[in-house]
PDB file of C-alpha atoms in Angstrom:
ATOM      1  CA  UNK A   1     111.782  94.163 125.614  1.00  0.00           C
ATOM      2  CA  UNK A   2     108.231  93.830 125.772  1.00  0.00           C
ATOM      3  CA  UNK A   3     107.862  93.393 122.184  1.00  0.00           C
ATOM      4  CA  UNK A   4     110.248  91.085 121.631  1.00  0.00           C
ATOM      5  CA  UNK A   5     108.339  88.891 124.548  1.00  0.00           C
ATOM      6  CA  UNK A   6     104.659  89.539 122.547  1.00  0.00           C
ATOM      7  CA  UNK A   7     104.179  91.256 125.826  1.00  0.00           C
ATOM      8  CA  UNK A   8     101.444  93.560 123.766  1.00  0.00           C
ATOM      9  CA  UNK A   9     100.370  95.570 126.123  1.00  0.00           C
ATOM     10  CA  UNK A  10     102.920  95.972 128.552  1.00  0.00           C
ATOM     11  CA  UNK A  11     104.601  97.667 125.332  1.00  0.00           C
ATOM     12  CA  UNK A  12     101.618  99.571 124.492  1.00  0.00           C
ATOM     13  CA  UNK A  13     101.919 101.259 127.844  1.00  0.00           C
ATOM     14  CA  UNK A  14     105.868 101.703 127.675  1.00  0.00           C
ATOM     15  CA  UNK A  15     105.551 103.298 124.254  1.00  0.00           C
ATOM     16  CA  UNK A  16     103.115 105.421 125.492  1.00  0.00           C
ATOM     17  CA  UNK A  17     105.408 107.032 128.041  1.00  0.00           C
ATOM     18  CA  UNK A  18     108.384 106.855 125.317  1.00  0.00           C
ATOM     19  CA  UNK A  19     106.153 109.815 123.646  1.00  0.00           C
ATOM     20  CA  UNK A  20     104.824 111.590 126.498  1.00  0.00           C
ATOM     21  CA  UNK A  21     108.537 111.839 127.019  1.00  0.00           C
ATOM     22  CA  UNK A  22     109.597 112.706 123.485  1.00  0.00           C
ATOM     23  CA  UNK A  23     106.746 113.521 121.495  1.00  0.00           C
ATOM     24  CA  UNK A  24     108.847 114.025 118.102  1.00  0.00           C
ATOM     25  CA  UNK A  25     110.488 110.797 118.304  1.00  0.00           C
ATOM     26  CA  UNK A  26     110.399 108.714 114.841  1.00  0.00           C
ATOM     27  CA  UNK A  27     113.041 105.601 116.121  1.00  0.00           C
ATOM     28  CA  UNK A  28     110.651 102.074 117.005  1.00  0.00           C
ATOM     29  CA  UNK A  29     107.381 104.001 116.224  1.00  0.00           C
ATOM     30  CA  UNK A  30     107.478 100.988 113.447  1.00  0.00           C
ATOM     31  CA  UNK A  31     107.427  98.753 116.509  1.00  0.00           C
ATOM     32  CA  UNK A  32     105.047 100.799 118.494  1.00  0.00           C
ATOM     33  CA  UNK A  33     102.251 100.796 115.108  1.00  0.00           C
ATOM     34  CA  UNK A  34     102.641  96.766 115.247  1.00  0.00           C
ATOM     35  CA  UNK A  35     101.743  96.351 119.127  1.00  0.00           C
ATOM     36  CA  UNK A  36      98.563  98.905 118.264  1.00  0.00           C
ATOM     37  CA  UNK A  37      98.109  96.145 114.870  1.00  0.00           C
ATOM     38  CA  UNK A  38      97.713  93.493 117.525  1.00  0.00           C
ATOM     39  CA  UNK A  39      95.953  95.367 120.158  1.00  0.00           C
ATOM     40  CA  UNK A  40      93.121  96.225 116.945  1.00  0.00           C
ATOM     41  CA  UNK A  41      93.613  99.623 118.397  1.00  0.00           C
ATOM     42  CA  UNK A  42      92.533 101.312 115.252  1.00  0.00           C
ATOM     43  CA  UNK A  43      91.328 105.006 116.784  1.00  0.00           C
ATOM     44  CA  UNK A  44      94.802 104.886 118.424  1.00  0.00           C
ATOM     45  CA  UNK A  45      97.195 103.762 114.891  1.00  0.00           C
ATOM     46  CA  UNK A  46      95.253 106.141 112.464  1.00  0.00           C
ATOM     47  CA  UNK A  47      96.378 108.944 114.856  1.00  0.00           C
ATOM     48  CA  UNK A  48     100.020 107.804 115.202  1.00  0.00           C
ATOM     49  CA  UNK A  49      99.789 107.342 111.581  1.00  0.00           C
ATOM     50  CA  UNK A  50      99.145 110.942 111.112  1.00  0.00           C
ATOM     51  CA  UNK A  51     101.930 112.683 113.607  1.00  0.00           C
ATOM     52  CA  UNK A  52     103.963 110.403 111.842  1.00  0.00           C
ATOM     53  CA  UNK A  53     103.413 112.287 108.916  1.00  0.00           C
ATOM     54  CA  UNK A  54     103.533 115.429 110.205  1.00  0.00           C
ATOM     55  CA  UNK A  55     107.074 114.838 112.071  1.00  0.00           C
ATOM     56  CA  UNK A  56     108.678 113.289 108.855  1.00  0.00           C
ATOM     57  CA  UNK A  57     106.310 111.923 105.864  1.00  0.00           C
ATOM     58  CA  UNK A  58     109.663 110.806 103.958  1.00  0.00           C
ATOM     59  CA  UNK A  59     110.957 108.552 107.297  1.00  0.00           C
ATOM     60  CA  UNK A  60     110.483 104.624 107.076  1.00  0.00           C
ATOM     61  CA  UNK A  61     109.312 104.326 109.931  1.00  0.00           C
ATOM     62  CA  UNK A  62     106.432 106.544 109.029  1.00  0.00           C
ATOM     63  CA  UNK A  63     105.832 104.551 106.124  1.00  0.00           C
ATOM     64  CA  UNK A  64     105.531 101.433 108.080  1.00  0.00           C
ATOM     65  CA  UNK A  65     103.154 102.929 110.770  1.00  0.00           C
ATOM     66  CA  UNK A  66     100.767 103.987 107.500  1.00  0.00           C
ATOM     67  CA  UNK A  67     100.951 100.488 106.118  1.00  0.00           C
ATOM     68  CA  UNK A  68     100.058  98.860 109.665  1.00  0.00           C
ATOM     69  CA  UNK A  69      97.402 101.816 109.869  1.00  0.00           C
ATOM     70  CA  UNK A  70      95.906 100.010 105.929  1.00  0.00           C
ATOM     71  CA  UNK A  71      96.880  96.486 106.999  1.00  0.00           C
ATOM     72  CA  UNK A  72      94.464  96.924 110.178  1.00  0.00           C
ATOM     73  CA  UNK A  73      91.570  98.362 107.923  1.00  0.00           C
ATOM     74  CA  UNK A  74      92.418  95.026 105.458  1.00  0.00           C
ATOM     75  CA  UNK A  75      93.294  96.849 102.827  1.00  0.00           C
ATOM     76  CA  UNK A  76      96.444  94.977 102.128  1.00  0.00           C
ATOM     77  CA  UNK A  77      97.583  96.282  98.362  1.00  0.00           C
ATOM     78  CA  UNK A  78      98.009  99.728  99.943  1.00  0.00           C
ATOM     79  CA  UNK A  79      99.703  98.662 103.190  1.00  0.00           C
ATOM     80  CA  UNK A  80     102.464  96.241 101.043  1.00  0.00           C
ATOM     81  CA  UNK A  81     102.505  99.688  98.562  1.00  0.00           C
ATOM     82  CA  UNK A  82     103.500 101.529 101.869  1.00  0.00           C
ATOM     83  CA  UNK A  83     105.869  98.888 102.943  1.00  0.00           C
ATOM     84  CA  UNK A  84     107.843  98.938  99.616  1.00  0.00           C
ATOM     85  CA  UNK A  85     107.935 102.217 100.143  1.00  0.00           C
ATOM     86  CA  UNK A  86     110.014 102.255 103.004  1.00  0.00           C
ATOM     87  CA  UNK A  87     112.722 100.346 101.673  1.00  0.00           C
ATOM     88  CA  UNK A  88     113.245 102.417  98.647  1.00  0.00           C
ATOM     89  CA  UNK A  89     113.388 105.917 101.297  1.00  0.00           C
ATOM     90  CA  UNK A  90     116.180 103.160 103.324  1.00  0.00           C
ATOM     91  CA  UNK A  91     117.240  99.790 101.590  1.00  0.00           C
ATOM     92  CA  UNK A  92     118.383  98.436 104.656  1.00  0.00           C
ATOM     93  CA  UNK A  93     115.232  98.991 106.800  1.00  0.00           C
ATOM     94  CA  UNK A  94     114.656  95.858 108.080  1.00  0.00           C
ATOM     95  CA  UNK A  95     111.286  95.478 109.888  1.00  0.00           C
ATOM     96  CA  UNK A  96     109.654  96.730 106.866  1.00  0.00           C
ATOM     97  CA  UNK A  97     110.970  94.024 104.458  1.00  0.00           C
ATOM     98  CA  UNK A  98     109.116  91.843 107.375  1.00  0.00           C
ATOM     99  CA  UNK A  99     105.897  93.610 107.721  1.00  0.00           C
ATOM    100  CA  UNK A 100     105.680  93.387 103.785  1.00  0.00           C
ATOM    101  CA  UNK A 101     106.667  89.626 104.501  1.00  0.00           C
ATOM    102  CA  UNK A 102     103.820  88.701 106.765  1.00  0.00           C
ATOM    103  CA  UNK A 103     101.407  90.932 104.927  1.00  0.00           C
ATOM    104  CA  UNK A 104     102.111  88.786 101.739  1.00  0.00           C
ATOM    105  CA  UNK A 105     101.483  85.423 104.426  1.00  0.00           C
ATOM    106  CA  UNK A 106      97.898  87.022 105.004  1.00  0.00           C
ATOM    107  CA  UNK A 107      97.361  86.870 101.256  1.00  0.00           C
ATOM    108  CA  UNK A 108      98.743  83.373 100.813  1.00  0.00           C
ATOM    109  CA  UNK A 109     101.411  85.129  98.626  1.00  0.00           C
ATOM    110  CA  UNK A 110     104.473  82.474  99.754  1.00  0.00           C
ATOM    111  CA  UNK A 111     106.997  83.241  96.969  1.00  0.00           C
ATOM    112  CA  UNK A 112     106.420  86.893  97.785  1.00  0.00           C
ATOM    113  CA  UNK A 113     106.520  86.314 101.504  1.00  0.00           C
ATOM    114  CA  UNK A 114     109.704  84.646 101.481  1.00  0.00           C
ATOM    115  CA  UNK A 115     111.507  86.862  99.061  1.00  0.00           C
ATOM    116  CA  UNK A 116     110.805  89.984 101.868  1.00  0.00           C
ATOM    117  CA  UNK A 117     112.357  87.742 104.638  1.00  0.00           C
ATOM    118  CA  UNK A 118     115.466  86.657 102.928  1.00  0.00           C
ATOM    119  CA  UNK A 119     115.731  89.936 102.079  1.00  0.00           C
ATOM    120  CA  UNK A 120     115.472  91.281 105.817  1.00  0.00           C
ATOM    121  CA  UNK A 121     117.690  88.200 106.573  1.00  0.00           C
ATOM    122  CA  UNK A 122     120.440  89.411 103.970  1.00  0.00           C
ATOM    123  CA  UNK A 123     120.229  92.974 105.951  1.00  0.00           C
ATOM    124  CA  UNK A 124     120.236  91.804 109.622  1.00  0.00           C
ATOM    125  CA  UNK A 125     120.654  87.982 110.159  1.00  0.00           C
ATOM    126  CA  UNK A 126     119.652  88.206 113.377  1.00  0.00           C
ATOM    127  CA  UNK A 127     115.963  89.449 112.290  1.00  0.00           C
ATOM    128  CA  UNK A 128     113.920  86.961 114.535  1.00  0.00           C
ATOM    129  CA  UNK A 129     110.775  87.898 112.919  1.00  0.00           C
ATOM    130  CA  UNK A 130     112.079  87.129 109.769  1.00  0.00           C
ATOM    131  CA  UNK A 131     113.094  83.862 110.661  1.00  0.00           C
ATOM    132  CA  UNK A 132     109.913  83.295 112.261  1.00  0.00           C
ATOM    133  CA  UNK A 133     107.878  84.486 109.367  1.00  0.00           C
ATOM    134  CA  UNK A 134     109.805  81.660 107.032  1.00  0.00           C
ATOM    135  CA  UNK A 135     108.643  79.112 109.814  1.00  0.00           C
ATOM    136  CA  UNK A 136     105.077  79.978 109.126  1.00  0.00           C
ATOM    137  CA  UNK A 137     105.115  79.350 105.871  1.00  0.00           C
ATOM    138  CA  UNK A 138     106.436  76.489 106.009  1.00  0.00           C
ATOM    139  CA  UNK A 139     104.163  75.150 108.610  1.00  0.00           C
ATOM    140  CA  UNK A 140     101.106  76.156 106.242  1.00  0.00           C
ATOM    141  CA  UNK A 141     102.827  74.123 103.438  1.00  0.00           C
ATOM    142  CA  UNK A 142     103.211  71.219 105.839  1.00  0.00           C
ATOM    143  CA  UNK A 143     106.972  71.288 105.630  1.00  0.00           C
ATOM    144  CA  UNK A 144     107.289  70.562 109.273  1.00  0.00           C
ATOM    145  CA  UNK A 145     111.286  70.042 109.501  1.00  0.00           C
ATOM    146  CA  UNK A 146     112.073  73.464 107.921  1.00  0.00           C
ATOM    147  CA  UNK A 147     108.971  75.326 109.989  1.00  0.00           C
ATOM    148  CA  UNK A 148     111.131  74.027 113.193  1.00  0.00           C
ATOM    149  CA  UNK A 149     114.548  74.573 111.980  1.00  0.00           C
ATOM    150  CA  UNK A 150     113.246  78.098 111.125  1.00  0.00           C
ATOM    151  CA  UNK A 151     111.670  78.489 114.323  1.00  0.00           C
ATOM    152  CA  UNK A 152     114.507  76.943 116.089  1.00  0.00           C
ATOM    153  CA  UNK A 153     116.717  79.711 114.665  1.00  0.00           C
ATOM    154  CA  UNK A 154     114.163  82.619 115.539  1.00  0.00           C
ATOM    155  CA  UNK A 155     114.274  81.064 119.299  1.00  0.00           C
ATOM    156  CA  UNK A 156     118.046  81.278 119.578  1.00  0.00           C
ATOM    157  CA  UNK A 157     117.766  85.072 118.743  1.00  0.00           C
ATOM    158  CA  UNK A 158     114.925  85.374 121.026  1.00  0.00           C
ATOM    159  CA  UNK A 159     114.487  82.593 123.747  1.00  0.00           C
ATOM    160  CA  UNK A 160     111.783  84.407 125.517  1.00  0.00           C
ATOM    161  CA  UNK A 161     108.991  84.940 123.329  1.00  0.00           C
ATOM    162  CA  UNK A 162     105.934  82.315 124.059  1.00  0.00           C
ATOM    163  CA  UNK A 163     104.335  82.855 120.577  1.00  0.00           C
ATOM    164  CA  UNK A 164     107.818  81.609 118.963  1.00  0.00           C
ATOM    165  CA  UNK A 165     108.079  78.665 121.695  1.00  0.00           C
ATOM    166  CA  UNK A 166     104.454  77.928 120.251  1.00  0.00           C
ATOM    167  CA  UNK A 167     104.483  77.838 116.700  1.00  0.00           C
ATOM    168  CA  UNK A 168     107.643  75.600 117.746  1.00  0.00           C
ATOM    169  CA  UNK A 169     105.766  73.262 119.541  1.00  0.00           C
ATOM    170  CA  UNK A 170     102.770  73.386 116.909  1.00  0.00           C
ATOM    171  CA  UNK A 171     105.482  72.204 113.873  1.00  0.00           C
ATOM    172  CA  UNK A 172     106.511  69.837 116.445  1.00  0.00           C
ATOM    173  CA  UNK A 173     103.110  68.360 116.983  1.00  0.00           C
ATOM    174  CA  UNK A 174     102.548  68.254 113.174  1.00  0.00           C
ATOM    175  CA  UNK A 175     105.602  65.660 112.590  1.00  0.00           C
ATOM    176  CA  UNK A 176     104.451  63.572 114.922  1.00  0.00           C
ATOM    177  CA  UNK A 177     107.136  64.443 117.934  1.00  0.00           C
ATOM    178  CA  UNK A 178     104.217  64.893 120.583  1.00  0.00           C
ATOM    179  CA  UNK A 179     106.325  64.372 123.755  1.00  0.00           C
ATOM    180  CA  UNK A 180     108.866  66.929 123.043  1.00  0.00           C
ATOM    181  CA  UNK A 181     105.844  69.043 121.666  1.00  0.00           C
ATOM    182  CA  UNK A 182     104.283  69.107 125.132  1.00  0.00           C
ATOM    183  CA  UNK A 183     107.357  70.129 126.766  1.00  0.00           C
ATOM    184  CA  UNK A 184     108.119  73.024 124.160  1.00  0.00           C
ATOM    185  CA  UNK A 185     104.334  73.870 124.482  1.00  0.00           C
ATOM    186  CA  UNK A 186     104.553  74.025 128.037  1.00  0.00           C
ATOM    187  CA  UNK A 187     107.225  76.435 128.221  1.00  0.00           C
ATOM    188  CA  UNK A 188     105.430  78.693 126.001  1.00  0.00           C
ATOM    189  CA  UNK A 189     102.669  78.631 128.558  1.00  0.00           C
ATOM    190  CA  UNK A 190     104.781  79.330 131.424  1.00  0.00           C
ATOM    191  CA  UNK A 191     106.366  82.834 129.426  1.00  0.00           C
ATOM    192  CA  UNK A 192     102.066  83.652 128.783  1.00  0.00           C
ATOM    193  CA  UNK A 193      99.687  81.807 131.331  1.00  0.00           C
ATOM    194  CA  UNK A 194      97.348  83.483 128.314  1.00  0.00           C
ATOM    195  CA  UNK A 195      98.650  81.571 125.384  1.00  0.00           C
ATOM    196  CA  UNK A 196      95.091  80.186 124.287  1.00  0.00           C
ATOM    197  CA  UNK A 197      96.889  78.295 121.394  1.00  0.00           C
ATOM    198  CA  UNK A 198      99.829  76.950 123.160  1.00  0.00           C
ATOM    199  CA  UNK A 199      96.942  75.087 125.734  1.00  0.00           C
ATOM    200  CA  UNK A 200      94.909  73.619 123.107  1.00  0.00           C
ATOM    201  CA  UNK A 201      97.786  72.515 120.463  1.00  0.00           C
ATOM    202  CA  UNK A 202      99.581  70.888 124.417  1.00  0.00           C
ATOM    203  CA  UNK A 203      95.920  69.211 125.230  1.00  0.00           C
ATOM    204  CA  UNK A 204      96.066  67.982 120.880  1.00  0.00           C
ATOM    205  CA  UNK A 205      99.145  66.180 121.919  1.00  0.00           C
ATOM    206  CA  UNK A 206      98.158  64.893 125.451  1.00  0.00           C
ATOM    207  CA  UNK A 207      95.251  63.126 123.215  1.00  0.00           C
ATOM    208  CA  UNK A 208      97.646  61.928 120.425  1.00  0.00           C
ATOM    209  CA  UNK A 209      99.443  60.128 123.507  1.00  0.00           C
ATOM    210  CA  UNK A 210      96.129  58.769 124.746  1.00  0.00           C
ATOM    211  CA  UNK A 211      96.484  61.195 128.118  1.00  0.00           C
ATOM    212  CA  UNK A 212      93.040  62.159 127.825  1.00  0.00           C
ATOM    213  CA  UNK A 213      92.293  63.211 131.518  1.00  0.00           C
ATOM    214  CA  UNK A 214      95.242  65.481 131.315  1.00  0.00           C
ATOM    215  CA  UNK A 215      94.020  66.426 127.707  1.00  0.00           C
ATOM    216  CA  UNK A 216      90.542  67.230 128.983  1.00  0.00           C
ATOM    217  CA  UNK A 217      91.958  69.188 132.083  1.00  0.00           C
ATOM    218  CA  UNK A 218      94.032  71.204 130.482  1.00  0.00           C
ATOM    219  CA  UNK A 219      90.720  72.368 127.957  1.00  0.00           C
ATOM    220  CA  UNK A 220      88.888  72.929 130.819  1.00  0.00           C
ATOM    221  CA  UNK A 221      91.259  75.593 132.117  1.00  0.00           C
ATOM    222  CA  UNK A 222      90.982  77.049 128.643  1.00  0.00           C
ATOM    223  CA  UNK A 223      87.516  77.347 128.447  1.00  0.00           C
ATOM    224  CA  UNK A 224      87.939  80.049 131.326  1.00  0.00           C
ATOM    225  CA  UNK A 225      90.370  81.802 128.777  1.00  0.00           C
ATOM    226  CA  UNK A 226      88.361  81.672 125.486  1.00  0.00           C
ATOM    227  CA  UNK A 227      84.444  80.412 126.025  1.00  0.00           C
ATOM    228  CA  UNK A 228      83.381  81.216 122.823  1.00  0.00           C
ATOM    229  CA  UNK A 229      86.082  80.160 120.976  1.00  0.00           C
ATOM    230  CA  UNK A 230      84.095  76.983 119.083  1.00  0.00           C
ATOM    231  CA  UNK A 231      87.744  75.380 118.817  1.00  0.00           C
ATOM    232  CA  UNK A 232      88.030  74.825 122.337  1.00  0.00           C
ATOM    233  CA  UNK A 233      84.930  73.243 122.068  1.00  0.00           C
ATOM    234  CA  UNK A 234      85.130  70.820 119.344  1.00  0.00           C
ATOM    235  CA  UNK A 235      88.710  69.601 120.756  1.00  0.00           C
ATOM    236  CA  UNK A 236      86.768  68.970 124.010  1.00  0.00           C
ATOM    237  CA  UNK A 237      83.886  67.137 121.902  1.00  0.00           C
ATOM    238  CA  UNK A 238      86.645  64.790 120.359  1.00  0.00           C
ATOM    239  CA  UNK A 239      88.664  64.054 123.996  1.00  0.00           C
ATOM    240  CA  UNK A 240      84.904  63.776 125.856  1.00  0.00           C
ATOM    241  CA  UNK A 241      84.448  61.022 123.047  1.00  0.00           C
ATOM    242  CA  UNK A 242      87.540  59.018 123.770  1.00  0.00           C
ATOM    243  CA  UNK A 243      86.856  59.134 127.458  1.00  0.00           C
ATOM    244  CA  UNK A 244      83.629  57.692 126.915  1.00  0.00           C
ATOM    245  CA  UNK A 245      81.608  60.646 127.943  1.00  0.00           C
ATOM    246  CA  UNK A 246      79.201  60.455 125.243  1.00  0.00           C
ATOM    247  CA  UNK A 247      76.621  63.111 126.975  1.00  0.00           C
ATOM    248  CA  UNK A 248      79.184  65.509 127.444  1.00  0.00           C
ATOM    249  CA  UNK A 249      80.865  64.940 124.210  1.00  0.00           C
ATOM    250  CA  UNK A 250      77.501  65.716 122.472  1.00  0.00           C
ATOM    251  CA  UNK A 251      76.905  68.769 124.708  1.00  0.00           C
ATOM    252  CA  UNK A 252      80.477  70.464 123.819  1.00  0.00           C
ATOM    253  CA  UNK A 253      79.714  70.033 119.659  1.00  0.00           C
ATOM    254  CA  UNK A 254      76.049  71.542 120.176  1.00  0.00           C
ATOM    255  CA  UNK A 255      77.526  74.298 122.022  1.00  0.00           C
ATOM    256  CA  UNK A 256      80.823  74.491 119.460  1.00  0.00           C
ATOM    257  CA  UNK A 257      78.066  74.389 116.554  1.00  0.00           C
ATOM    258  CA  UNK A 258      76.236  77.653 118.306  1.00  0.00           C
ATOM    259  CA  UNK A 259      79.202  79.575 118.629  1.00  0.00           C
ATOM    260  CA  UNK A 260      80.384  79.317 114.911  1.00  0.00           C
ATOM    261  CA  UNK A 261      77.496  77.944 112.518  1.00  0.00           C
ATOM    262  CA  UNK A 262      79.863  78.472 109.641  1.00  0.00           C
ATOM    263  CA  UNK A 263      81.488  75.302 110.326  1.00  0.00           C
ATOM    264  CA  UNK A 264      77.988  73.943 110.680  1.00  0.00           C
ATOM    265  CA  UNK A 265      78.930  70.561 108.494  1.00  0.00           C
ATOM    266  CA  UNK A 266      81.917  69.893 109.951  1.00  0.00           C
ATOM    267  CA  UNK A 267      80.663  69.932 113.712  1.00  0.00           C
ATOM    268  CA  UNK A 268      77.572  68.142 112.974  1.00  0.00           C
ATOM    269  CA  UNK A 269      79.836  65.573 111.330  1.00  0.00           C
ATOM    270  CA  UNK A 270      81.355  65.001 114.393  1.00  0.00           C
ATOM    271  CA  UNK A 271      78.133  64.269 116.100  1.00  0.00           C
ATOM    272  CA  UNK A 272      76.447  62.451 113.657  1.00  0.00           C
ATOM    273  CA  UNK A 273      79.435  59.769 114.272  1.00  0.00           C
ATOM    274  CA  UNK A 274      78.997  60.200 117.837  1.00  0.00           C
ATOM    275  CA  UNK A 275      75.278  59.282 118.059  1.00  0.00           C
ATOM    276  CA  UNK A 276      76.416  56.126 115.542  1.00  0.00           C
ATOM    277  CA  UNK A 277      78.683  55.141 118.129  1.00  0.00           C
ATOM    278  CA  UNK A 278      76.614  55.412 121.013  1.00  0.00           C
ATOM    279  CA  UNK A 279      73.801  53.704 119.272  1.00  0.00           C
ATOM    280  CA  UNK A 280      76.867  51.138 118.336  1.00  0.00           C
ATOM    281  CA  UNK A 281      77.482  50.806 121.567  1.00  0.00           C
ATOM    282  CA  UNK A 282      73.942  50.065 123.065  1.00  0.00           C
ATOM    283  CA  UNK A 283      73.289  47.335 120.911  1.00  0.00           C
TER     284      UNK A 283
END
């Protein structure tokens, strides 16, 4: 249950006592190796990995824990080898079809991608991931009607997850439907008061509808989530700007700019039109 809510590590602690209970149990180990995957508790999957292979190194679900062991440690070949593998041990082994789904997603392998979630879909229809994993990809390509109808379908499986009430909200925001955005968005932050991206893709669309006060509040809270995440930062830049807050506005790039120089040219874009503006708006 807490899974299925991206309740990480409430599940990491519920899985825990699932084995201190039974210690030779194979059934939702899969499950168990994807909260450690999002955790990045890497001392804690390679070891799961390998009682997985001691209990039963022909099981799927062992195979899946291995590939989220390689998929953690980025070496992504060997985890979608490892994947594969557990559908030809059990052709209807769903999850793995979707872990080899979203590993293909992390290598911008679409057609690949979307062949493993159809085929998870043809096995279990009521896969959310699956149909969550086909919303992704079509947000990337900027299909946004299809990323929500797939979404939309993932939610009716699951209604209480706040990542899929998020990437809802996001496809939302894309095409332009900003109101309904903010409310889907909201929701998503009332399931996970700790939904960084749910807060700043709501505060994008409070700025798209010119609510810039409420935009800027609602980045200020996430500051306190995420202060060095240079996003934040920028987005608060761009709303500072609109409010007229030009010493502020310059202040959040500088400080976006020292948390990630990589986007160096982008941020000092931003500023370089800023001081234009202000000079602009002096004379």
């Amino acid at each position: 249950a807490h899974f299925n809510m991206a309740q990480h590590k409430q599940a990491e602690a519920a899985f825990r006592r699932c084995r201190q209970l039974e210690p030779h149990r194979l059934g939702g180990m899969e499950i168990y190796s994807t909260v450690l995957w999002f955790l990045k508790r890497e001392h804690e999957l390679c070891y799961l990995a390998q009682e997985m292979v001691a209990l039963d190194r022909l099981a799927p679900q062992t195979w899946c824990v291995l590939g989220n062991c390689f998929s953690l440690q980025r070496e992504f070949e060997t985890a979608i080898k490892f994947f594969h593998r557990a559908v030809q041990v059990d052709t209807s082994f769903t999850y793995a079809y979707t872990l080899a789904g979203h590993e293909h997603v992390s290598n911008e392998a679409f057609e690949k991608a979307m062949a493993s979630f159809r085929d998870a879909l043809r096995y279990d229809d009521r896969h959310y991931n699956a149909w969550y994993g086909l919303g992704t990809i079509y947000l990337k390509q900027e299909k946004y009607q299809l990323a929500e109808y797939h979404f939309r379908r993932a939610l009716a499986i699951n209604p209480w997850n706040s990542v899929l009430h998020c990437y809802l909200g996001m496809a939302l925001l894309s095409g332009g439907a900003c109101e309904e955005a903010i409310t889907v968005l909201q929701r998503a932050i009332d399931m996970d008061s700790m939904n960084p991206l749910a807060r700043l893709r709501k505060a994008m669309a409070l700025s798209h509808l010119q609510q810039n006060d409420e935009a800027l509040a609602e980045l200020m809270s996430l500051q306190q989530l995420a202060p060095r995440e240079s996003t934040v930062h920028v987005q608060m830049g761009k709303v500072q700007k609109k409010l007229g807050k030009w010493h502020d506005a310059l202040a959040s790039f500088n400080h976006a700019l020292d948390l990630d120089p990589k986007s160096g040219n982008m941020i000092k874009a931003l500023i370089d039109k800023l001081q234009m503006a202000d000079m602009m708006e002096d004379e």
